[in-house]
mmCIF file of C-alpha atoms in Angstrom:
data_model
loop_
_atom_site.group_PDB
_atom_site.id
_atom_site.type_symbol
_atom_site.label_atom_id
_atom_site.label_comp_id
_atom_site.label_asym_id
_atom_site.label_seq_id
_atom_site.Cartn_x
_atom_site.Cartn_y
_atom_site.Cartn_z
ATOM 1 C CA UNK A 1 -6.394 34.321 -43.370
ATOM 2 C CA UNK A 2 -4.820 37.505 -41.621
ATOM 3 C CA UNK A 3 -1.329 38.218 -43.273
ATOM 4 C CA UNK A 4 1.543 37.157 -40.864
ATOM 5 C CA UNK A 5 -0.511 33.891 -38.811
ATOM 6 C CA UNK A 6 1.276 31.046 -38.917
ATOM 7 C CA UNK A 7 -0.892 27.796 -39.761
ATOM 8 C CA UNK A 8 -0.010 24.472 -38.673
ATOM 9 C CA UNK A 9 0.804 23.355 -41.979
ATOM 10 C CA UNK A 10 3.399 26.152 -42.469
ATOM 11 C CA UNK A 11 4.887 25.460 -38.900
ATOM 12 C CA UNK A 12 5.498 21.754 -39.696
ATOM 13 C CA UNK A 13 7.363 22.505 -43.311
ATOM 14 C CA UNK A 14 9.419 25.324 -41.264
ATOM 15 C CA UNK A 15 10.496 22.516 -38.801
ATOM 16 C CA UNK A 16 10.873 19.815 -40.140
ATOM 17 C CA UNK A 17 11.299 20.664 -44.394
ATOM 18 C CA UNK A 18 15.301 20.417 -44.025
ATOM 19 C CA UNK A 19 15.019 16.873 -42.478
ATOM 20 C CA UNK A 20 15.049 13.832 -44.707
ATOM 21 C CA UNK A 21 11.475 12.470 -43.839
ATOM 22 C CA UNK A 22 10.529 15.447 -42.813
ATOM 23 C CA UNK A 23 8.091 15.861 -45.298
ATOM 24 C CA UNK A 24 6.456 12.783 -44.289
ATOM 25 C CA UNK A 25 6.140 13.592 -40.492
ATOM 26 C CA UNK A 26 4.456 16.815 -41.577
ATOM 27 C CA UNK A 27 2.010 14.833 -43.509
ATOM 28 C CA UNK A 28 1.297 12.369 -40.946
ATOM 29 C CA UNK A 29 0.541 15.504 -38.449
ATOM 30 C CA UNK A 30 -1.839 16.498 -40.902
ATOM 31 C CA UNK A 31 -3.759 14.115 -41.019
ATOM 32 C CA UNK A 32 -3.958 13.551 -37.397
ATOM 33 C CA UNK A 33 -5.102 17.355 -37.524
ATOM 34 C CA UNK A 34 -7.783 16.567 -39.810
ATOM 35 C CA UNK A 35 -9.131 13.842 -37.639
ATOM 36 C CA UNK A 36 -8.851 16.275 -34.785
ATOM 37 C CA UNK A 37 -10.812 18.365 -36.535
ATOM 38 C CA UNK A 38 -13.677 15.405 -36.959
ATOM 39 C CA UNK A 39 -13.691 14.799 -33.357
ATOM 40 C CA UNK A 40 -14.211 18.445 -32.749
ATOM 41 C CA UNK A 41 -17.370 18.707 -34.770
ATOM 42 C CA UNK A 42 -18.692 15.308 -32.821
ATOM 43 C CA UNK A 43 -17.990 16.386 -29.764
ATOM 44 C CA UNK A 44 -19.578 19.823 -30.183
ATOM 45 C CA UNK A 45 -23.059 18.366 -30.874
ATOM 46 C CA UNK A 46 -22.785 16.731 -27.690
ATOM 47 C CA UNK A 47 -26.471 14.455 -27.745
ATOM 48 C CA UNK A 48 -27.857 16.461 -30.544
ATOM 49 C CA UNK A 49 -25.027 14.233 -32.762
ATOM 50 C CA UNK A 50 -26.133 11.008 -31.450
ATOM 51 C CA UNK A 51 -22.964 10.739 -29.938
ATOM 52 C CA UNK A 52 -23.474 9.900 -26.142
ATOM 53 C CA UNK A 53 -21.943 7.918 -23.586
ATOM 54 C CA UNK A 54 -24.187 4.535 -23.990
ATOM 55 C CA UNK A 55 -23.714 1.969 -26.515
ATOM 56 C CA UNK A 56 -20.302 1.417 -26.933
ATOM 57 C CA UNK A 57 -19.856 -1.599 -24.815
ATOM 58 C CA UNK A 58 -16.652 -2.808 -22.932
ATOM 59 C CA UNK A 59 -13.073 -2.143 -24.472
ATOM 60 C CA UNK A 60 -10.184 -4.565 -24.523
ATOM 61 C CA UNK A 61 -9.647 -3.401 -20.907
ATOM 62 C CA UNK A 62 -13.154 -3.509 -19.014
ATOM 63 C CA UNK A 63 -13.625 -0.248 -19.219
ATOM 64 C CA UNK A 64 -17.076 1.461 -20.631
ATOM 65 C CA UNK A 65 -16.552 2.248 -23.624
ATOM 66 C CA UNK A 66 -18.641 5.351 -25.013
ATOM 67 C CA UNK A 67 -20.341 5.885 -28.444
ATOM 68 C CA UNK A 68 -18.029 8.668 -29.125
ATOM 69 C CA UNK A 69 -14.908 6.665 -28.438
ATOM 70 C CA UNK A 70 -15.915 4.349 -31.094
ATOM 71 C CA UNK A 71 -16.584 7.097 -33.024
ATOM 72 C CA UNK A 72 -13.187 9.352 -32.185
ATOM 73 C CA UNK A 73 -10.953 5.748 -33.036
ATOM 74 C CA UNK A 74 -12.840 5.428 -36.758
ATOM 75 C CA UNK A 75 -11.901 8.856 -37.349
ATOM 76 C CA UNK A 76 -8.737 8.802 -36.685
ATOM 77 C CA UNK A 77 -7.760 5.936 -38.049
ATOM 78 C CA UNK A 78 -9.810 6.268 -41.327
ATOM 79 C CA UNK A 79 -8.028 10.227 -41.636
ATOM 80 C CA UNK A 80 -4.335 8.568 -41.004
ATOM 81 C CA UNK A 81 -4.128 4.706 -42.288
ATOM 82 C CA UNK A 82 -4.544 5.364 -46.199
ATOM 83 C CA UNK A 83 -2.261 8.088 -46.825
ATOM 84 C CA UNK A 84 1.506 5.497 -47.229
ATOM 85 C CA UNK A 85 3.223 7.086 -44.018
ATOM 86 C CA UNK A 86 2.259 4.814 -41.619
ATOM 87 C CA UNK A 87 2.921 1.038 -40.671
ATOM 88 C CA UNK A 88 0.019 0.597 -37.906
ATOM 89 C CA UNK A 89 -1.696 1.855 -35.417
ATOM 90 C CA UNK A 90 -2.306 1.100 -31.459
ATOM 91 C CA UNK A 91 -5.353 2.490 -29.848
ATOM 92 C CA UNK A 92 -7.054 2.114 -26.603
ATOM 93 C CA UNK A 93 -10.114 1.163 -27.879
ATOM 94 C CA UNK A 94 -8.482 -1.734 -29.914
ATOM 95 C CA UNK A 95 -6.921 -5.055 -28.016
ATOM 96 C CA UNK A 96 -3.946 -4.591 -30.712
ATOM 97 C CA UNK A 97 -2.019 -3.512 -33.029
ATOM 98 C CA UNK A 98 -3.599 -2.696 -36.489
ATOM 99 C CA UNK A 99 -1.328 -3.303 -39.670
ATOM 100 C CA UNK A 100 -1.795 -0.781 -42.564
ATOM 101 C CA UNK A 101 -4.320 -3.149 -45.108
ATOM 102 C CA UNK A 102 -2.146 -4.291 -47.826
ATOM 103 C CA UNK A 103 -4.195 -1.962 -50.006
ATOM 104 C CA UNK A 104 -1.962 0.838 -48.743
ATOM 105 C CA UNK A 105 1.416 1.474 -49.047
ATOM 106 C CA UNK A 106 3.082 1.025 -45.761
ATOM 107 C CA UNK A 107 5.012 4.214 -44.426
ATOM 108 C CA UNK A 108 7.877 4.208 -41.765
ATOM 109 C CA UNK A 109 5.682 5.511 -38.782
ATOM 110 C CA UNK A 110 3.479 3.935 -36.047
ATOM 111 C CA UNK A 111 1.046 6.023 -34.384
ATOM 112 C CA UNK A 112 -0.650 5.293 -30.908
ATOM 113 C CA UNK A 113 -3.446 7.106 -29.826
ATOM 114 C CA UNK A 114 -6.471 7.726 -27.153
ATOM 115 C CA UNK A 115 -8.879 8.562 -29.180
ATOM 116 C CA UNK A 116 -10.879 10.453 -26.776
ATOM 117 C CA UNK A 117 -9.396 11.055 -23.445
ATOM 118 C CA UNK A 118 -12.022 11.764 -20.731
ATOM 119 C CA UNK A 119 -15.022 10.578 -22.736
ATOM 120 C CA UNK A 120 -16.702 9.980 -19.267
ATOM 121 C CA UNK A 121 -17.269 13.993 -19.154
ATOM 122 C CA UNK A 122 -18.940 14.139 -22.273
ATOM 123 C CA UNK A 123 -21.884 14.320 -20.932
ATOM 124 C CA UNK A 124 -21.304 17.099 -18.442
ATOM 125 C CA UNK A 125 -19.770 18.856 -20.660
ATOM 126 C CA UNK A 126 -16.774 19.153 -19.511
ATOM 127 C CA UNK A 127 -13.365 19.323 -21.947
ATOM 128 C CA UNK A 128 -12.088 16.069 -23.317
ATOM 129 C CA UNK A 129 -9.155 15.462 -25.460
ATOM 130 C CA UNK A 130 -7.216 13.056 -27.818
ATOM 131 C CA UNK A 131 -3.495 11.992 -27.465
ATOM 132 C CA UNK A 132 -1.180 10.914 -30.110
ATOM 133 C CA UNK A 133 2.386 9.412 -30.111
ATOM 134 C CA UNK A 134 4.576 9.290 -33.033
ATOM 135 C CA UNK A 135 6.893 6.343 -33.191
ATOM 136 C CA UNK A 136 9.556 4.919 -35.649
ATOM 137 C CA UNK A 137 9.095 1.890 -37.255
ATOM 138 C CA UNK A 138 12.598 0.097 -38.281
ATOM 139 C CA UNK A 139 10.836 -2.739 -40.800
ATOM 140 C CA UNK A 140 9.008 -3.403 -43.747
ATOM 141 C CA UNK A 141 6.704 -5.901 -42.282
ATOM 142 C CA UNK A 142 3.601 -5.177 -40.568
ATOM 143 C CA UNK A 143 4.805 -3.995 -36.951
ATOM 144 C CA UNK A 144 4.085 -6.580 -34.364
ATOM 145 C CA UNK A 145 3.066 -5.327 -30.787
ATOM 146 C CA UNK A 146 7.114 -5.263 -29.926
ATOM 147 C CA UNK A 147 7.430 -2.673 -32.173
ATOM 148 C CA UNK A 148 5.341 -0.809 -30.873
ATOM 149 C CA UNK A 149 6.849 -1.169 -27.198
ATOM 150 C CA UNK A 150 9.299 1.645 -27.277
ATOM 151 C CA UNK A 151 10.710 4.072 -24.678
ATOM 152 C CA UNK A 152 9.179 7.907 -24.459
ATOM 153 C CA UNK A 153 12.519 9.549 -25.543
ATOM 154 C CA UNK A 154 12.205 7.489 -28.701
ATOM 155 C CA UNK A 155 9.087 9.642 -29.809
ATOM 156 C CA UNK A 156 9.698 11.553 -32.994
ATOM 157 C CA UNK A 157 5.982 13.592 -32.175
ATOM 158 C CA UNK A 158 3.629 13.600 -29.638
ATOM 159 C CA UNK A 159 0.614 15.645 -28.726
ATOM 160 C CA UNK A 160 -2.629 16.527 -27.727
ATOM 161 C CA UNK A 161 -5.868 17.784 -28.568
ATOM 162 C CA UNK A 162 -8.794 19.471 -26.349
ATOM 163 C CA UNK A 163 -12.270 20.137 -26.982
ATOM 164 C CA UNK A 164 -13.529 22.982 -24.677
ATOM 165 C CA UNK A 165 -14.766 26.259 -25.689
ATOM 166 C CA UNK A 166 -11.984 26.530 -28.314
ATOM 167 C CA UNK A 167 -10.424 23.433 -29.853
ATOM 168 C CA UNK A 168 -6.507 23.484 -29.779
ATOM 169 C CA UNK A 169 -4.019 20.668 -30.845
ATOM 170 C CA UNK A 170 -0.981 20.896 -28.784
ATOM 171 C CA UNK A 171 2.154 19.017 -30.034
ATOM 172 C CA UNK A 172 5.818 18.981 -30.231
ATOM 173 C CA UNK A 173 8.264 17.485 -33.062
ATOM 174 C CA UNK A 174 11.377 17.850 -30.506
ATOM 175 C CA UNK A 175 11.449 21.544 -30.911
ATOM 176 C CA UNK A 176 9.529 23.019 -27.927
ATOM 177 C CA UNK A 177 6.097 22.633 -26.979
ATOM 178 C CA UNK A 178 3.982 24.867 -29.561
ATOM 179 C CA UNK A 179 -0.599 25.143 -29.098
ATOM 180 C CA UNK A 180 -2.568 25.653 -32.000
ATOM 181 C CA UNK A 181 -6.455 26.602 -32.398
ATOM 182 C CA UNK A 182 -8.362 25.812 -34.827
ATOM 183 C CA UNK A 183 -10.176 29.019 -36.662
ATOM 184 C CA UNK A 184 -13.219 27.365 -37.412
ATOM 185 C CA UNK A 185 -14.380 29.853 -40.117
ATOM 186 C CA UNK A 186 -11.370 28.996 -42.519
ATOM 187 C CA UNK A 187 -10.818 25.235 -41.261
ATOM 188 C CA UNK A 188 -7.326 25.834 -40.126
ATOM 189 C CA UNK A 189 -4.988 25.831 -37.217
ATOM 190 C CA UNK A 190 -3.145 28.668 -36.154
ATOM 191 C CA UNK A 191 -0.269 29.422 -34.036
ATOM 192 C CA UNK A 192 -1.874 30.969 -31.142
ATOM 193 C CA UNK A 193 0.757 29.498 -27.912
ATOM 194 C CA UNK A 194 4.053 29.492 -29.300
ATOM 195 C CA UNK A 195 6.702 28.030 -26.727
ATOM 196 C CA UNK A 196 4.845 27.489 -24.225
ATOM 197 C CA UNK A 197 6.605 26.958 -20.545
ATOM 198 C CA UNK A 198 5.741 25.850 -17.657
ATOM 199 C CA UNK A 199 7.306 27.450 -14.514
ATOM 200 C CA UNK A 200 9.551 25.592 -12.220
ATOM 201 C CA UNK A 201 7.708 26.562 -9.207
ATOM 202 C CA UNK A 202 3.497 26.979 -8.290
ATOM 203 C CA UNK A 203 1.269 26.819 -5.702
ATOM 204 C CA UNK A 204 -1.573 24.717 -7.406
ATOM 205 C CA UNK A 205 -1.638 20.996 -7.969
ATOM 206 C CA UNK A 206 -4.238 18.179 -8.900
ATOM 207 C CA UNK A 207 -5.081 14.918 -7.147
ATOM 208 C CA UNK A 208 -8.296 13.031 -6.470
ATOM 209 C CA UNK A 209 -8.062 12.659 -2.800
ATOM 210 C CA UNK A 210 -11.160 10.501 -3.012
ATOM 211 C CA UNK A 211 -8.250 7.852 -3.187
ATOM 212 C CA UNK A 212 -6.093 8.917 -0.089
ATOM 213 C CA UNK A 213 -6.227 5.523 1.368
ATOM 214 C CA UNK A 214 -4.341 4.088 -0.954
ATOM 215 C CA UNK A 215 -1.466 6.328 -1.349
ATOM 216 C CA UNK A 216 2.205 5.698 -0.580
ATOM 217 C CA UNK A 217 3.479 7.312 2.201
ATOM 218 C CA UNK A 218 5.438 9.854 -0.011
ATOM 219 C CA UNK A 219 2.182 10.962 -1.593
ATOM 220 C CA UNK A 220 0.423 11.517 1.417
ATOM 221 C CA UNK A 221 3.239 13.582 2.640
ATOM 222 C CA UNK A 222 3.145 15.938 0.213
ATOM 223 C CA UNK A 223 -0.275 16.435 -0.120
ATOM 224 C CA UNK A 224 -0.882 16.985 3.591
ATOM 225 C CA UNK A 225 1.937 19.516 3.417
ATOM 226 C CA UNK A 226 0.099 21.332 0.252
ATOM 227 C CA UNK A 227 -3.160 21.308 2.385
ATOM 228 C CA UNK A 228 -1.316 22.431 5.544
ATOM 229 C CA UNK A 229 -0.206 25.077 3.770
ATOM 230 C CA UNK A 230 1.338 28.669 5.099
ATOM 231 C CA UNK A 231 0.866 27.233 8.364
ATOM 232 C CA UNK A 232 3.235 24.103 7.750
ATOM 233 C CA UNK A 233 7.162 23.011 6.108
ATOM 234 C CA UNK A 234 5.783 24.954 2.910
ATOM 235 C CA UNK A 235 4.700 28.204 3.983
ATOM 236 C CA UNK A 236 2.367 29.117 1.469
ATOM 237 C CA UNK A 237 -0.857 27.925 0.511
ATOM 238 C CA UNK A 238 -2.053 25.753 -2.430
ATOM 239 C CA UNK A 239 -4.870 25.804 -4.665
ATOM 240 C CA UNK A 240 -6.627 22.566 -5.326
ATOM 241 C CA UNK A 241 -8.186 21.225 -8.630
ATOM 242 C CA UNK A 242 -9.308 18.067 -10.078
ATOM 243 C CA UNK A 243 -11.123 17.396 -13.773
ATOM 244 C CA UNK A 244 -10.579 14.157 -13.981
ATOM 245 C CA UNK A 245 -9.611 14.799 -17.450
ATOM 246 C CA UNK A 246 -5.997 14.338 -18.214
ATOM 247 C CA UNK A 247 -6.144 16.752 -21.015
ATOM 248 C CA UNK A 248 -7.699 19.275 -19.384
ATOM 249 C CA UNK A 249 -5.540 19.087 -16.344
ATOM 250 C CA UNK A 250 -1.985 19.317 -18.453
ATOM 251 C CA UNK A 251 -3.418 21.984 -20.795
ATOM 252 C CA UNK A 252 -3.573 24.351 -17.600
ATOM 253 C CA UNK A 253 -0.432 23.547 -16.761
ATOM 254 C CA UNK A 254 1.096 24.031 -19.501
ATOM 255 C CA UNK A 255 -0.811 27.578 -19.606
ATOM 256 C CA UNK A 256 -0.254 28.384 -16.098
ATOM 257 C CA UNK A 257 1.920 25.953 -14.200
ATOM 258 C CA UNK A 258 0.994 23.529 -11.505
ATOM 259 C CA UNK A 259 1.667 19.637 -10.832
ATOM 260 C CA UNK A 260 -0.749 16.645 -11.055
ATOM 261 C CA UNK A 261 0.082 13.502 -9.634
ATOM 262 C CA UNK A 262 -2.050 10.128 -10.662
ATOM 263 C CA UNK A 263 0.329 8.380 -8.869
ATOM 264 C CA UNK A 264 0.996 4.709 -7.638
ATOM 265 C CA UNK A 265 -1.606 2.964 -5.187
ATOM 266 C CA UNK A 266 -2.691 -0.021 -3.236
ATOM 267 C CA UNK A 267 -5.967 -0.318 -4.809
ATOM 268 C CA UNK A 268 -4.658 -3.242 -7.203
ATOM 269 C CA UNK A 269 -1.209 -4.621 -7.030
ATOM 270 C CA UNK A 270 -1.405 -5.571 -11.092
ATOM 271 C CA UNK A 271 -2.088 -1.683 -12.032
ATOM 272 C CA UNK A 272 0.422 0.537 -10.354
ATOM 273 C CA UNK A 273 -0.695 3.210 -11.950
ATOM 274 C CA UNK A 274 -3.834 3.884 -13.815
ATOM 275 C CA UNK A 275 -2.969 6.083 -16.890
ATOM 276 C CA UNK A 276 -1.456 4.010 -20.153
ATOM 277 C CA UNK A 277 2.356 4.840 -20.699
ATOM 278 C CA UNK A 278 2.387 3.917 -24.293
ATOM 279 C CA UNK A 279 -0.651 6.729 -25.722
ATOM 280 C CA UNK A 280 -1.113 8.863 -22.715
ATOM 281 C CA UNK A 281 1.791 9.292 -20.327
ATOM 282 C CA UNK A 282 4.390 8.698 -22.587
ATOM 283 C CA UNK A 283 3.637 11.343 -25.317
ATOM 284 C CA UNK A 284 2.444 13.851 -22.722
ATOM 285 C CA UNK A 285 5.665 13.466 -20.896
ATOM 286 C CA UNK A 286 7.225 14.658 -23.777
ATOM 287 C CA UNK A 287 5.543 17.972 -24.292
ATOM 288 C CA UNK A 288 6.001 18.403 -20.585
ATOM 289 C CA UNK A 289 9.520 17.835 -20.640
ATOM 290 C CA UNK A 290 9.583 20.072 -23.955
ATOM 291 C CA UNK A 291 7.992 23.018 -21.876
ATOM 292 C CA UNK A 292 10.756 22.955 -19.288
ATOM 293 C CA UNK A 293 8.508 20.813 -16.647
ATOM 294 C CA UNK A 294 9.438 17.529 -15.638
ATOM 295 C CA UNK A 295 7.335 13.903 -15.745
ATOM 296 C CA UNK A 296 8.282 11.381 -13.364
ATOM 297 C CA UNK A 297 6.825 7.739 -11.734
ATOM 298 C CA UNK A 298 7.597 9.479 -8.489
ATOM 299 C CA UNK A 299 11.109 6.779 -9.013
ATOM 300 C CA UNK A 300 12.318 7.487 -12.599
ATOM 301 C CA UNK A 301 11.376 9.821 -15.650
ATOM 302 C CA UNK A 302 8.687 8.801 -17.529
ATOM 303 C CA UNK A 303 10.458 9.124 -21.203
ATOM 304 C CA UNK A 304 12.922 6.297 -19.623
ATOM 305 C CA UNK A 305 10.094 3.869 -19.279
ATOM 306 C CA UNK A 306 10.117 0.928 -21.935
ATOM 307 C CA UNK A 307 6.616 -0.637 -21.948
ATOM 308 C CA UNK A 308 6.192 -4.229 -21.675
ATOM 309 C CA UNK A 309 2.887 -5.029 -23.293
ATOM 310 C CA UNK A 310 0.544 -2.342 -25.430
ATOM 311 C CA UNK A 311 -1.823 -1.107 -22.767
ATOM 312 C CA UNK A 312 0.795 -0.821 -19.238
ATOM 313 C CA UNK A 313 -0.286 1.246 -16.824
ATOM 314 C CA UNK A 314 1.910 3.474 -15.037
ATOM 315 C CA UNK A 315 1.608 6.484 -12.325
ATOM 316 C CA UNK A 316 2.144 9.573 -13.281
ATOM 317 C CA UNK A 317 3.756 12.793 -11.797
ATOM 318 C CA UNK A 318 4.341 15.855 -13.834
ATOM 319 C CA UNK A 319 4.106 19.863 -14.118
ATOM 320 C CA UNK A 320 6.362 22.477 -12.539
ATOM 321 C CA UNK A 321 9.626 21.183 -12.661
ATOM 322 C CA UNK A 322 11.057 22.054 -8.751
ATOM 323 C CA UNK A 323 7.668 20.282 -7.637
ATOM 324 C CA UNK A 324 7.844 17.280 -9.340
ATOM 325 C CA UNK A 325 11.388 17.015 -7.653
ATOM 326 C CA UNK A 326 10.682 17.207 -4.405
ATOM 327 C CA UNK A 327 8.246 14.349 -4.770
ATOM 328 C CA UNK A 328 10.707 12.445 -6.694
ATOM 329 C CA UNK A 329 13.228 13.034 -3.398
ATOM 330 C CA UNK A 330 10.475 12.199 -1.318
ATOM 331 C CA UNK A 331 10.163 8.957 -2.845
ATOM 332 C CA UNK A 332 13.537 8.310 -2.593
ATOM 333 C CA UNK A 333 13.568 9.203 1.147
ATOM 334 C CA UNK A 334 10.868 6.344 1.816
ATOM 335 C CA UNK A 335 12.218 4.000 -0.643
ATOM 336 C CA UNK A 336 16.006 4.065 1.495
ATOM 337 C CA UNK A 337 13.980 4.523 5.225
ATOM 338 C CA UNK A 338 15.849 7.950 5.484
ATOM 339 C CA UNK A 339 12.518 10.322 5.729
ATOM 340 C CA UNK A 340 11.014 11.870 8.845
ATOM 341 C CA UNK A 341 9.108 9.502 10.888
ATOM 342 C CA UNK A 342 5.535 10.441 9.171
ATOM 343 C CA UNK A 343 1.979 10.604 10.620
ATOM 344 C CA UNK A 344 -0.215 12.705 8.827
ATOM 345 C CA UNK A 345 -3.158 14.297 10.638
ATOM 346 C CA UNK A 346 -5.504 14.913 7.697
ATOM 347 C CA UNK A 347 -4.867 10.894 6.627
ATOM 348 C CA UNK A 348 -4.381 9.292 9.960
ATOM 349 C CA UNK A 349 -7.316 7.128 11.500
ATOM 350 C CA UNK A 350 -8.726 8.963 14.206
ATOM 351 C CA UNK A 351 -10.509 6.827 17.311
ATOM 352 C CA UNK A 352 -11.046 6.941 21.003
ATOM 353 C CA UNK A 353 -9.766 3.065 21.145
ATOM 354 C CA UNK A 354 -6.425 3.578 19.970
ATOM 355 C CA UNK A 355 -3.642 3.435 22.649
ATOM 356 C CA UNK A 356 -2.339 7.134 22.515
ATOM 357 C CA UNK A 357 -5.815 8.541 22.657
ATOM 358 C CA UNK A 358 -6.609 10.041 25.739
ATOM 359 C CA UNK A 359 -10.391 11.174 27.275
ATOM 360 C CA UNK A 360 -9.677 14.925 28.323
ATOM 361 C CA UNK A 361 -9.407 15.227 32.091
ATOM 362 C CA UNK A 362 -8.360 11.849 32.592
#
């Protein structure tokens, strides 16, 4: 190791040494590393690792579930459950909660988790990621759901990992928003993006408008007026993008600004939103939020969000901090009826039948 890099492991004793279960935090982020570091060797054999995207059945949920999700869960739960600092575990790719065996010694931490964010682009080879939370536990039972069920500001550590050309763990232990990439020749991770920020304006931001139809008004508003561009209320163009990876799309903006928005829809009136608050919105809202960007429902901040029940769905709004507001106001304005009267010409229907539509030269 070159004399002066920082490792993750010296990082974590710098930050949190002084605290009084410090020590322990530091180990649990550890061995969430070292799992990371598992999932990075599966996912880099792609098919030749017998890892594809058939054969995992249905999770709890009804969604597909890969072979490497499977495979990304046992990994990080066999790399985290032994070691005494945890009291369970919540997954995606488990219905719920798993208590520490009474083998182990129980620790004063939960940890929830997507084990492999994205899993879908596996095949394509596009980047996919894992996302961890870091909760307190306040018992010495074996945590129940409920305990499980807390707010985003409540996270001691949160973070993220991505699997693209370099592998990088991304986290936060309330002290700024810090990336690390793994040096694969010496097995360790190095401080590579110290404080990273994201800036409160951009002109880029990510949607699938494959789902237009469904969008509240607010959303629809703002998009068209991204699209519009220099010619419109914004007067500058925007750039575009969509990976349909949530990793991938908050690790570029926290490397180079820009908002995404998975926001509410009409497509099913029991899932608001389609990204899980507890293991996915929640703990990236925190290192958003840590990077001077802001995370929002479109009506409230994300880290104010208690979760009901393990696997809530919520939408999602975050990035560049003066973006993300003027959404949030444009909510607002639809919510109280004060906004513009709104028709948008890239999402209005267009036909010769309606009543305003006129045959030229008539």
């Amino acid at each position: 190791m070159l004399p002066g890099r920082m490792t993750l492991s010296k990082y974590l004793i710098q930050q949190l040494g002084r605290l009084d279960d410090g020590g322990d935090l530091a180990a649990l982020l550890i061995d969430v590393a070292a799992a990371v570091k598992a999932i990075s060797a599966m996912t880099a054999k792609g098919a030749l690792g017998g890892g594809g995207t058939e054969g995992g059945g249905q999770n709890v949920q009804g969604e597909i579930q890969h072979r490497l999700d499977v495979l990304a869960n046992e990994a990080m739960i066999g790399a985290c459950e032994w070691g005494g600092l945890l009291a369970g575990l919540a997954s995606e790719e488990l219905a719920e909660p798993r208590a520490i065996p009474q083998e182990f010694t129980r620790g004063r931490y939960l940890l929830a988790f997507d084990p492999l964010d994205g899993s879908s682009n596996a095949d394509v080879n596009v980047s996919v990621g894992t996302i961890f939370s870091v909760l307190r536990h306040a018992g010495t039972d074996a945590p129940s759901e409920r305990d499980f069920l807390q707010a985003g500001r409540t996270q001691v550590a949160a973070g993220y990992a991505i699997y693209g050309p370099a592998t990088m763990l991304v986290i936060t232990v309330g002290h700024g928003t810090h990336g690390f990439t793994l040096d694969r020749e010496i097995g360790n991770f190095i401080l590579t993006h110290p404080n990273m920020t994201i800036p409160a304006d951009t002109s880029e931001f990510a949607i699938n408008t494959s789902n237009a139809r469904f969008w509240e008004t607010p959303v629809q508003r703002y998009v068209s007026e991204c699209q519009v561009g220099r010619n419109g209320d914004r007067g500058r163009d925007f750039n575009m993008r969509w990976i349909a990876s949530f990793v991938a799309e908050v690790h570029r903006i926290l490397v180079r600004g820009g908002v995404f928005l998975y926001p509410k829809d009409s497509r099913d009136p029991h899932r608001p939103g389609r990204l899980r608050l507890l293991y996915e919105a929640s703990p990236i809202a925190l290192l958003v939020e840590q990077a001077g960007g802001r995370a929002s429902t479109g009506r409230q901040p994300l880290l104010d969000v208690t979760p009901s029940e393990l696997h809530q769905r919520v939408p999602v709004i975050l990035g560049s901090r003066n973006e993300v507001e003027r959404i949030e106001r444009y909510h607002r304005e639809a919510d109280s009826g004060t906004d513009r009267p709104y028709v948008s010409p890239l999402f209005n229907e267009r036909s010769l039948f309606r009543p305003e539509a006129r045959i030229p030269g008539t």
